[in-house]
Each structure stands twice: as C-alpha cells, then as structure tokens.
Amino acid sequence: MPHRGAKLSNFANNNEAATFAASVHLKRTPKITVQSKLSDKSTRFSESVIRGMTQLCLRHNAINLSQGTPAYQPPPEVKAAAIEAIQEGYNQYSITWGAPAFRDAIAQKMTTFNDIPTDPDRNVTVTCGSTEGMLSALLAIINPGDEIIIFEPFYENYGPDTIISGAEPVYVALQETSASDSTIRFTYDPTELRNAFSANTKAIIINTPNNPLGKVFTHDELQEIADLCCEYDCLAITDEIYEHMIYDEKPHISIGSLPQMRDRTITVSGLSKAYSMTGWRLGYVIAPEALTNAIRKMHDFLTVGAPHPLQRAGVVALNLPPSYHKALVAKYDKNRKLLVNNLTKAGFRCQQPEGAYYIMTDITDFGFPDDTAFAHWLVKEIGVGGVPGSSFYSRLHLGRTKFRFMFSMADDILAEACERLMQIKAKI
C-alpha cells in the first residue's frame, strides 16, 4: 500500500511525475460537497450586521450612522510618534505580548485611572485591538460545558466569541425602567441575573459604557455582580473600550477595582475609540498573572503581536493630559444632544445615552413590520444608515422595534443626516 506522504520527486523525472499526477487527477477526483466541510461553529452565527449596513450605505451613497468609526483623527503628536518610530526602525516584531514601554504606559494608566494595581510584566497583554483581546481571553479560560453570561443587547461580537471559544452563552436582558426624574434607565432584573448563574458559569461579560445602549453600570450594580461572581467562583470579563466617553459627570467604575474582584477580573480595553485610531489595532488585556500567561499563549498563536511602531506611538497617546479626554467628551456631548433632539423630532423614541457614542431608539411609531425592513427603507429612501436592533439580541423579538444610530461624525455630516431624518414623516 503506497505511503500517503510520498512525493512526486521519487519518480525518475519531472515529466513522468506530471503524467502520473494528471492521470490520477482525471481518474479519481471526487465531487466535493463544500457545505459538508464547514465547521459547525461557522454555521451558528452570521456575518456582521453592522459592517453589512456599512456596505449598504456605500451602495446607496447614504450617510453611515451604522459603524462606530470615529469622525476625528488621532492627535498630531501621536501620529508624529508613529512616523518617527517607523523611520527609527521599529518595523519588526516586538515582544509578542507587547513592547515594554507600551506595557509600562498601560500599567500606569490602569493603576491611576481604573484603580487596578497593574504590573506591566505580570498583568498586561497587548493585543490586536480589544476584539482580539476578548477572544484571546475567552480561549484562555473556556472548557467544554462552560457557560458565559452576557447582558443583552450586546456588542455583536460577544455571541460569536463564545461559540468560537466553545462556551455556551446565557443571556440576561437589560430592561427599560423609569427613574424618579422620569428618564429611562436600563438595568437588569436581579432575579433573572441570579438565575443565570450556575455551577457551569465560568464568567460574565460586562460592557461599560455599553454598546449599543450607552448604559454606564453603577457601583451598586457592579457590586451585586461581584458578589455573585464570588458566590459562584467565576470570573468577570469587562469590556471598557468606551471608558473615557461618559457624560454628565458620571464616574467610570472598573469592576476589577473592587477588592474582592482583583483576582477574578479580566479587563479588556484599547486605544481605538478614545484616540480615534480604530485602524491601528491597539488593544490590551489586564488580568491576574496566571490568567495573563494563558491569554498570552492564545494571543501569540492568533496574531503574534500588535504593530510595533504603533505601540511606540501608543505610549505618547496614553501620556496625553486629562484635558485631551475632556475636550473629546465635550465634542461627543454636543453631537449626542443634537442627534437625540433631532431623532425625537423625527418621530423616534429615545433617551440620551450615558456613555459611548450610540443612541438606541424605538421605531414602533413608524409602522414597519420589523427593524430590518426599516433599515433598508431608511438607507434607500432617506439616505441615512443605522443598525437593526435585533442584531444586538439573542432573542430577536426583543430588538424588532429597536434601531441604533452612532453620533461620532463631523459636524457638517451629522447636520446633514439630521436634515434627512426630518423627511421620514413626510415620506411615510
């Protein structure tokens, strides 16, 4: 029986080898059923709805309020630092888990801003964006049968991330409630949250500020989650990519800063949103040393490392003064108020988000059969794109009357989008 690893070079000459190969191909090539070759994982989730809406906007020349791409440029001194790093020769691999100077800057920021004591050598892994950071973290901790609790609506990557890592997602709804000042808040039902925990729970994912709601988790909510994590001996994985974008003087609280959570929290963040550099792919994961070692292994074999010269520039970004973030929040706050005001006039139901740069609206009053039908109509007839709310839910019916807009746009483009939105009532 022939050896399956035999090479054609065993034949006397190349012509003989080519003739043999051709005859085998003609006689034995079977028909391939490509569908049967796909992994089960790849069939359990769809492509990104957000990026699909971006493509639809491009086809119809619509203003894209779908994808969370910042309207602004990175600070000039940060761009200059990237150019300088390239010119100075930082063009090869750095240490897989991050250039030392960048990890030092991250550790200092985490210790002072997030109130999480962080050692650059024991606790920091630099990743190719927070998206890769989240997946590396899950791959580092998940075993078959493990469950991950996810609040919904959720950033659309979390569901696929749990499937790719082999976990089973358990969803808890963030529900609308009326506060004493008549504003709408989003929070969870404590009973539903407790019932989501079990002996199989490995971790809970927290996104604060939240995408798509703009919800900022309070200290009391985080404390309740922390108590459950301790009771069920599980981890918290927290996505804090929008940590610098919080309005109305609300504080950002990292669950990892709570004393009982220091050894059971994985904090994921990055520079993409706060410094308007989504294309640079600079993220990081902060975790206890034993977890960090596992995360670094996963990261190494997923991506090897984040771009070295951009990490050098990241040091400059992380050392910008607090006034930089204050000015950026002021810009986004103006956009937030403008878009909420115009969406309300146009017939949407919505509240001002507490953080991030998204507004989740209710489209019930427009009379469309579902959010997807409304999304396509809005792009084609009004020339503005958003994201169907159901893409942020596991239980699709919860999002059929929801629709998300983002307000990270230049002033003139956002103003034009608002003018177009004013046409909705007339066209309906």
Coordinates of C-alpha atoms in Angstrom, one line a residue:
M1 CA 0.0 0.0 0.0
P2 CA 1.5 3.3 -1.0
H3 CA 2.7 5.8 1.6
R4 CA 0.3 8.8 1.7
G5 CA 3.2 11.2 2.1
A6 CA 5.1 10.0 -1.0
K7 CA 6.4 12.9 -3.1
L8 CA 6.4 13.1 -6.9
S9 CA 10.2 13.7 -6.7
N10 CA 10.5 10.0 -6.2
F11 CA 9.8 9.5 -9.9
A12 CA 12.7 9.3 -12.4
N13 CA 12.0 12.8 -13.9
N14 CA 9.5 15.6 -13.8
N15 CA 7.7 14.7 -17.0
E16 CA 6.9 11.2 -15.7
A17 CA 5.7 12.7 -12.4
A18 CA 3.5 15.2 -14.2
T19 CA 2.0 12.5 -16.4
F20 CA 1.2 10.3 -13.4
A21 CA -0.3 13.2 -11.5
A22 CA -2.5 14.1 -14.4
S23 CA -3.8 10.5 -14.8
V24 CA -4.7 10.3 -11.1
H25 CA -6.5 13.6 -11.2
L26 CA -8.6 12.6 -14.2
K27 CA -9.5 9.1 -12.9
R28 CA -10.0 9.7 -9.2
T29 CA -11.1 13.3 -8.5
P30 CA -14.3 13.0 -6.5
K31 CA -17.0 15.6 -6.3
I32 CA -16.7 17.7 -3.2
T33 CA -19.7 18.8 -1.2
V34 CA -18.2 22.0 0.2
Q35 CA -21.0 22.6 2.7
S36 CA -20.1 19.3 4.5
K37 CA -16.6 20.6 5.0
L38 CA -17.6 23.6 7.1
S39 CA -17.2 23.6 10.9
D40 CA -20.4 23.6 13.0
K41 CA -19.2 26.8 14.6
S42 CA -19.2 28.7 11.3
T43 CA -22.8 27.9 10.8
R44 CA -24.0 29.1 14.2
F45 CA -23.7 32.9 13.6
S46 CA -23.9 35.2 10.6
E47 CA -21.6 37.9 9.2
S48 CA -21.5 41.3 11.0
V49 CA -24.8 43.1 10.5
I50 CA -23.0 46.4 11.4
R51 CA -20.5 46.0 8.6
G52 CA -23.2 44.8 6.3
M53 CA -25.1 48.1 6.9
T54 CA -21.9 50.0 6.1
Q55 CA -21.8 48.2 2.7
L56 CA -25.4 49.1 2.1
C57 CA -24.7 52.7 2.8
L58 CA -21.9 52.7 0.4
R59 CA -24.0 51.2 -2.4
H60 CA -26.7 53.9 -1.9
N61 CA -24.5 56.9 -1.1
A62 CA -26.1 57.2 2.3
I63 CA -24.7 58.8 5.4
N64 CA -23.4 56.0 7.5
L65 CA -24.5 56.2 11.2
S66 CA -24.1 52.5 11.5
Q67 CA -20.4 51.6 12.2
G68 CA -18.6 53.1 15.2
T69 CA -15.8 54.7 13.3
P70 CA -14.6 57.9 15.0
A71 CA -15.0 61.1 13.0
Y72 CA -11.8 62.6 14.3
Q73 CA -8.1 61.9 13.6
P74 CA -5.6 60.7 16.2
P75 CA -3.8 63.6 18.0
P76 CA -1.0 65.1 15.8
E77 CA 1.7 64.3 18.3
V78 CA 0.6 60.6 18.3
K79 CA 0.7 60.4 14.5
A80 CA 4.1 62.0 14.5
A81 CA 5.3 59.5 17.1
A82 CA 4.2 56.6 14.8
I83 CA 6.0 58.1 11.8
E84 CA 9.1 58.6 13.9
A85 CA 9.0 55.0 15.1
I86 CA 8.9 53.7 11.6
Q87 CA 11.8 55.9 10.5
E88 CA 13.8 54.9 13.5
G89 CA 13.5 51.2 12.6
Y90 CA 10.8 49.8 14.8
N91 CA 9.4 47.7 12.0
Q92 CA 10.0 44.2 13.1
Y93 CA 8.2 42.1 15.8
S94 CA 8.1 43.4 19.3
I95 CA 7.8 41.1 22.3
T96 CA 4.7 39.1 21.5
W97 CA 2.7 40.4 24.4
G98 CA 3.7 44.0 23.9
A99 CA 6.6 46.4 23.7
P100 CA 7.9 47.1 27.3
A101 CA 7.4 50.9 27.1
F102 CA 3.8 50.5 25.9
R103 CA 3.1 47.9 28.7
D104 CA 4.6 50.3 31.2
A105 CA 2.3 53.1 30.0
I106 CA -0.8 50.8 30.1
A107 CA 0.1 49.6 33.6
Q108 CA 0.4 53.2 34.8
K109 CA -2.9 54.2 33.2
M110 CA -4.7 51.1 34.7
T111 CA -3.3 51.8 38.2
T112 CA -4.2 55.5 38.2
F113 CA -7.4 55.8 36.1
N114 CA -9.0 52.4 36.6
D115 CA -7.8 52.0 40.2
I116 CA -6.5 48.5 39.4
P117 CA -2.9 47.9 40.6
T118 CA -1.1 46.6 37.4
D119 CA 2.3 45.2 36.8
P120 CA 3.5 45.5 33.2
D121 CA 5.3 42.2 33.2
R122 CA 2.7 40.1 35.1
N123 CA -0.6 41.6 34.1
V124 CA -0.6 43.2 30.7
T125 CA -1.1 41.6 27.3
V126 CA -1.1 43.9 24.2
T127 CA -3.5 42.6 21.5
C128 CA -4.6 43.5 18.0
G129 CA -7.5 45.6 19.2
S130 CA -9.9 44.8 22.0
T131 CA -11.8 42.5 19.7
E132 CA -8.9 40.1 19.6
G133 CA -8.3 40.7 23.3
M134 CA -11.8 39.5 24.2
L135 CA -11.4 36.3 22.1
S136 CA -8.0 35.6 23.4
A137 CA -9.3 35.9 27.0
L138 CA -12.2 33.5 26.3
L139 CA -10.0 31.0 24.6
A140 CA -7.7 31.1 27.6
I141 CA -10.4 30.1 30.1
I142 CA -13.1 28.1 28.3
N143 CA -13.5 24.3 28.6
P144 CA -16.4 22.3 27.1
G145 CA -19.6 22.8 29.0
D146 CA -18.6 26.2 30.4
E147 CA -21.2 28.9 30.3
I148 CA -20.7 32.7 29.8
I149 CA -23.3 35.2 31.0
I150 CA -23.9 38.0 28.6
F151 CA -26.2 41.1 29.0
E152 CA -28.4 41.8 26.0
P153 CA -28.5 43.9 24.0
F154 CA -24.8 43.3 23.5
Y155 CA -22.0 44.2 21.2
E156 CA -22.5 41.8 18.3
N157 CA -19.1 40.1 18.7
Y158 CA -19.9 38.6 22.1
G159 CA -22.2 35.8 20.9
P160 CA -19.9 34.6 18.2
D161 CA -16.9 34.9 20.5
T162 CA -18.5 32.4 23.0
I163 CA -19.3 30.0 20.2
I164 CA -15.7 30.2 18.7
S165 CA -14.2 29.6 22.2
G166 CA -16.6 26.7 22.8
A167 CA -18.7 28.2 25.6
E168 CA -22.5 28.3 25.9
P169 CA -23.9 31.8 26.2
V170 CA -26.6 32.6 28.8
Y171 CA -28.3 35.9 28.2
V172 CA -29.7 38.4 30.7
A173 CA -31.9 41.3 29.4
L174 CA -31.1 44.9 30.2
Q175 CA -34.6 46.3 30.6
E176 CA -36.0 49.8 30.4
T177 CA -37.2 51.3 33.7
S178 CA -38.4 54.8 34.6
A179 CA -36.3 56.7 37.1
S180 CA -37.6 59.1 39.7
D181 CA -36.8 62.0 37.3
S182 CA -38.9 60.5 34.6
T183 CA -35.9 59.5 32.5
I184 CA -35.5 56.0 31.1
R185 CA -32.7 53.8 32.5
F186 CA -31.6 50.3 31.5
T187 CA -30.9 47.8 34.2
Y188 CA -31.3 44.0 34.8
D189 CA -33.8 42.1 36.9
P190 CA -31.7 40.9 39.9
T191 CA -33.7 37.6 40.0
E192 CA -33.0 36.9 36.3
L193 CA -29.3 37.7 36.8
R194 CA -29.1 35.3 39.8
N195 CA -30.9 32.6 37.9
A196 CA -28.4 32.9 35.1
F197 CA -25.5 31.8 37.4
S198 CA -24.9 28.1 37.9
A199 CA -22.1 25.6 38.6
N200 CA -21.2 25.8 34.9
T201 CA -20.7 29.5 34.9
K202 CA -17.1 30.4 34.0
A203 CA -17.5 34.1 33.6
I204 CA -19.9 37.1 33.0
I205 CA -19.2 39.7 30.3
I206 CA -19.8 43.3 31.3
N207 CA -19.6 46.2 28.8
T208 CA -19.5 49.6 30.4
P209 CA -20.2 52.0 28.9
N210 CA -22.4 49.7 26.9
N211 CA -22.7 49.4 23.2
P212 CA -25.5 49.8 21.9
L213 CA -27.3 51.3 24.8
G214 CA -24.8 53.8 26.2
K215 CA -25.6 52.5 29.7
V216 CA -23.0 53.0 32.4
F217 CA -23.0 50.4 35.1
T218 CA -23.3 51.9 38.6
H219 CA -21.3 50.9 41.6
D220 CA -24.3 49.1 43.2
E221 CA -24.8 47.1 40.0
L222 CA -21.2 46.1 39.8
Q223 CA -21.1 45.2 43.5
E224 CA -24.1 42.9 43.0
I225 CA -22.4 41.2 40.0
A226 CA -19.2 40.9 42.1
D227 CA -21.0 39.3 44.9
L228 CA -22.5 36.7 42.5
C229 CA -19.1 36.1 40.9
C230 CA -17.6 35.3 44.4
E231 CA -20.6 33.2 45.4
Y232 CA -20.3 31.0 42.2
D233 CA -16.5 31.2 42.0
C234 CA -16.4 32.6 38.5
L235 CA -14.7 35.5 36.6
A236 CA -15.8 38.8 35.2
I237 CA -14.6 39.8 31.8
T238 CA -15.2 43.5 31.3
D239 CA -15.0 45.4 28.0
E240 CA -14.2 49.1 28.8
I241 CA -13.3 50.4 25.4
Y242 CA -15.5 53.5 25.9
E243 CA -14.3 54.2 29.4
H244 CA -13.3 57.8 28.5
M245 CA -16.6 58.6 26.9
I246 CA -19.0 59.2 29.8
Y247 CA -21.3 62.3 30.0
D248 CA -23.0 64.4 32.7
E249 CA -20.1 63.9 35.2
K250 CA -20.9 60.2 35.7
P251 CA -17.9 58.2 37.0
H252 CA -16.4 55.2 35.2
I253 CA -16.0 52.3 37.6
S254 CA -14.0 49.2 36.7
I255 CA -15.3 46.1 38.4
G256 CA -11.7 45.0 38.8
S257 CA -11.1 47.8 41.2
L258 CA -13.5 46.2 43.7
P259 CA -11.3 44.5 46.4
Q260 CA -12.9 41.0 46.0
M261 CA -12.6 41.2 42.2
R262 CA -8.9 41.9 41.9
D263 CA -8.0 38.2 41.3
R264 CA -11.1 37.3 39.3
T265 CA -11.4 40.1 36.7
I266 CA -10.1 40.3 33.1
T267 CA -10.3 43.9 31.9
V268 CA -10.3 44.4 28.1
S269 CA -9.7 47.8 26.6
G270 CA -7.7 49.7 23.9
L271 CA -6.9 52.9 22.2
S272 CA -9.2 52.6 19.2
K273 CA -12.1 54.8 20.3
A274 CA -10.6 57.2 22.8
Y275 CA -7.8 58.2 20.4
S276 CA -9.7 57.8 17.1
M277 CA -7.4 55.1 15.8
T278 CA -9.6 52.1 15.0
G279 CA -7.3 51.1 12.2
W280 CA -4.2 50.9 14.4
R281 CA -5.5 47.8 16.2
L282 CA -4.0 48.5 19.6
G283 CA -5.8 46.8 22.4
Y284 CA -4.8 45.3 25.8
V285 CA -6.0 42.7 28.4
I286 CA -5.3 43.1 32.1
A287 CA -5.6 40.0 34.2
P288 CA -4.0 38.2 37.2
E289 CA -0.7 36.6 36.4
A290 CA -1.9 33.0 35.9
L291 CA -4.7 34.2 33.6
T292 CA -2.3 36.5 31.8
N293 CA 0.1 33.6 31.0
A294 CA -2.8 31.7 29.4
I295 CA -4.1 34.8 27.5
R296 CA -0.6 35.5 26.1
K297 CA -0.3 32.0 24.7
M298 CA -3.7 32.3 22.9
H299 CA -2.7 35.8 21.6
D300 CA 0.7 34.6 20.4
F301 CA -0.8 31.9 18.1
L302 CA -3.7 34.1 17.0
T303 CA -1.9 37.2 15.8
V304 CA 1.8 37.0 17.1
G305 CA 1.7 40.7 18.0
A306 CA 0.3 44.2 17.5
P307 CA 2.1 46.6 15.2
H308 CA 5.4 47.6 16.8
P309 CA 5.8 51.2 15.6
L310 CA 2.2 51.9 16.6
Q311 CA 2.8 50.6 20.1
R312 CA 5.6 53.2 20.3
A313 CA 3.1 55.9 19.4
G314 CA 0.6 54.4 21.9
V315 CA 3.0 55.4 24.7
V316 CA 2.5 59.1 23.6
A317 CA -1.3 58.7 23.5
L318 CA -1.5 57.2 27.0
N319 CA 0.6 60.1 28.3
L320 CA -1.7 62.8 26.9
P321 CA -3.1 65.1 29.7
P322 CA -6.6 64.7 31.0
S323 CA -7.6 67.9 29.1
Y324 CA -7.5 65.8 25.9
H325 CA -10.2 63.5 27.0
K326 CA -12.3 66.4 28.5
A327 CA -12.2 68.1 25.1
L328 CA -13.1 64.9 23.2
V329 CA -16.1 64.2 25.5
A330 CA -17.3 67.8 25.0
K331 CA -17.4 67.2 21.3
Y332 CA -19.3 64.0 21.6
D333 CA -21.7 65.5 24.1
K334 CA -22.6 68.2 21.6
N335 CA -23.2 65.5 19.0
R336 CA -25.2 63.4 21.5
K337 CA -27.6 66.2 22.3
L338 CA -28.0 67.3 18.7
L339 CA -28.9 63.8 17.4
V340 CA -31.2 62.9 20.3
N341 CA -33.1 66.2 19.8
N342 CA -33.5 65.6 16.0
L343 CA -34.3 61.9 16.3
T344 CA -37.1 62.9 18.8
K345 CA -38.4 65.5 16.3
A346 CA -38.3 62.9 13.5
G347 CA -40.6 60.5 15.4
F348 CA -38.1 58.2 17.2
R349 CA -38.5 57.3 20.9
C350 CA -35.1 57.7 22.6
Q351 CA -33.2 58.8 25.6
Q352 CA -29.8 60.4 25.9
P353 CA -27.1 57.7 26.4
E354 CA -24.9 57.9 29.5
G355 CA -21.8 57.0 27.7
A356 CA -20.1 55.8 24.4
Y357 CA -21.4 57.3 21.1
Y358 CA -24.5 55.4 20.2
I359 CA -28.3 56.0 20.6
M360 CA -30.7 53.1 20.8
T361 CA -34.1 54.2 19.6
D362 CA -37.6 52.7 19.3
I363 CA -39.2 52.7 15.9
T364 CA -42.7 51.4 16.8
D365 CA -44.5 54.6 15.7
F366 CA -43.3 54.3 12.1
G367 CA -45.3 51.1 11.5
F368 CA -42.7 48.9 9.8
P369 CA -43.0 45.2 10.2
D370 CA -39.5 44.9 11.7
D371 CA -36.2 46.7 12.2
T372 CA -34.6 45.2 9.1
A373 CA -37.3 46.4 6.8
F374 CA -36.9 49.9 8.3
A375 CA -33.1 49.8 8.0
H376 CA -33.3 49.1 4.2
W377 CA -36.0 51.7 3.7
L378 CA -34.1 54.4 5.7
V379 CA -31.0 53.9 3.6
K380 CA -32.7 53.8 0.2
E381 CA -35.4 56.5 0.8
I382 CA -33.9 58.8 3.4
G383 CA -30.1 58.3 2.7
V384 CA -29.2 57.5 6.3
G385 CA -27.9 54.2 7.7
G386 CA -28.3 52.7 11.2
V387 CA -28.3 49.2 12.7
P388 CA -31.3 47.0 13.2
G389 CA -31.8 46.5 16.9
S390 CA -32.4 42.7 16.7
S391 CA -28.7 42.2 15.7
F392 CA -27.8 43.0 19.3
Y393 CA -30.1 40.4 20.8
S394 CA -30.2 36.6 21.1
R395 CA -33.9 36.8 21.4
L396 CA -34.6 38.6 18.2
H397 CA -38.1 39.7 19.1
L398 CA -36.7 41.9 21.8
G399 CA -35.0 44.1 19.2
R400 CA -37.6 44.1 16.4
T401 CA -38.7 47.6 17.3
K402 CA -35.2 48.9 18.1
F403 CA -32.7 50.8 16.0
R404 CA -29.2 52.1 16.7
F405 CA -27.5 55.2 15.5
M406 CA -24.0 56.4 16.2
F407 CA -23.0 60.1 16.5
S408 CA -19.3 60.1 16.0
M409 CA -19.5 62.3 12.9
A410 CA -18.1 65.6 11.6
D411 CA -20.4 68.5 12.4
D412 CA -21.5 69.1 8.8
I413 CA -22.2 65.5 8.1
L414 CA -24.2 65.0 11.3
A415 CA -26.2 68.1 10.5
E416 CA -26.9 66.8 7.0
A417 CA -28.0 63.4 8.5
C418 CA -30.4 65.3 10.8
E419 CA -31.9 67.2 7.9
R420 CA -32.5 63.9 6.0
L421 CA -34.1 62.3 9.1
M422 CA -36.6 65.2 9.2
Q423 CA -38.1 63.8 5.9
I424 CA -39.2 60.5 7.4
K425 CA -42.7 61.5 8.4
A426 CA -43.4 63.1 5.1
K427 CA -42.2 60.0 3.1
I428 CA -44.0 57.5 5.3

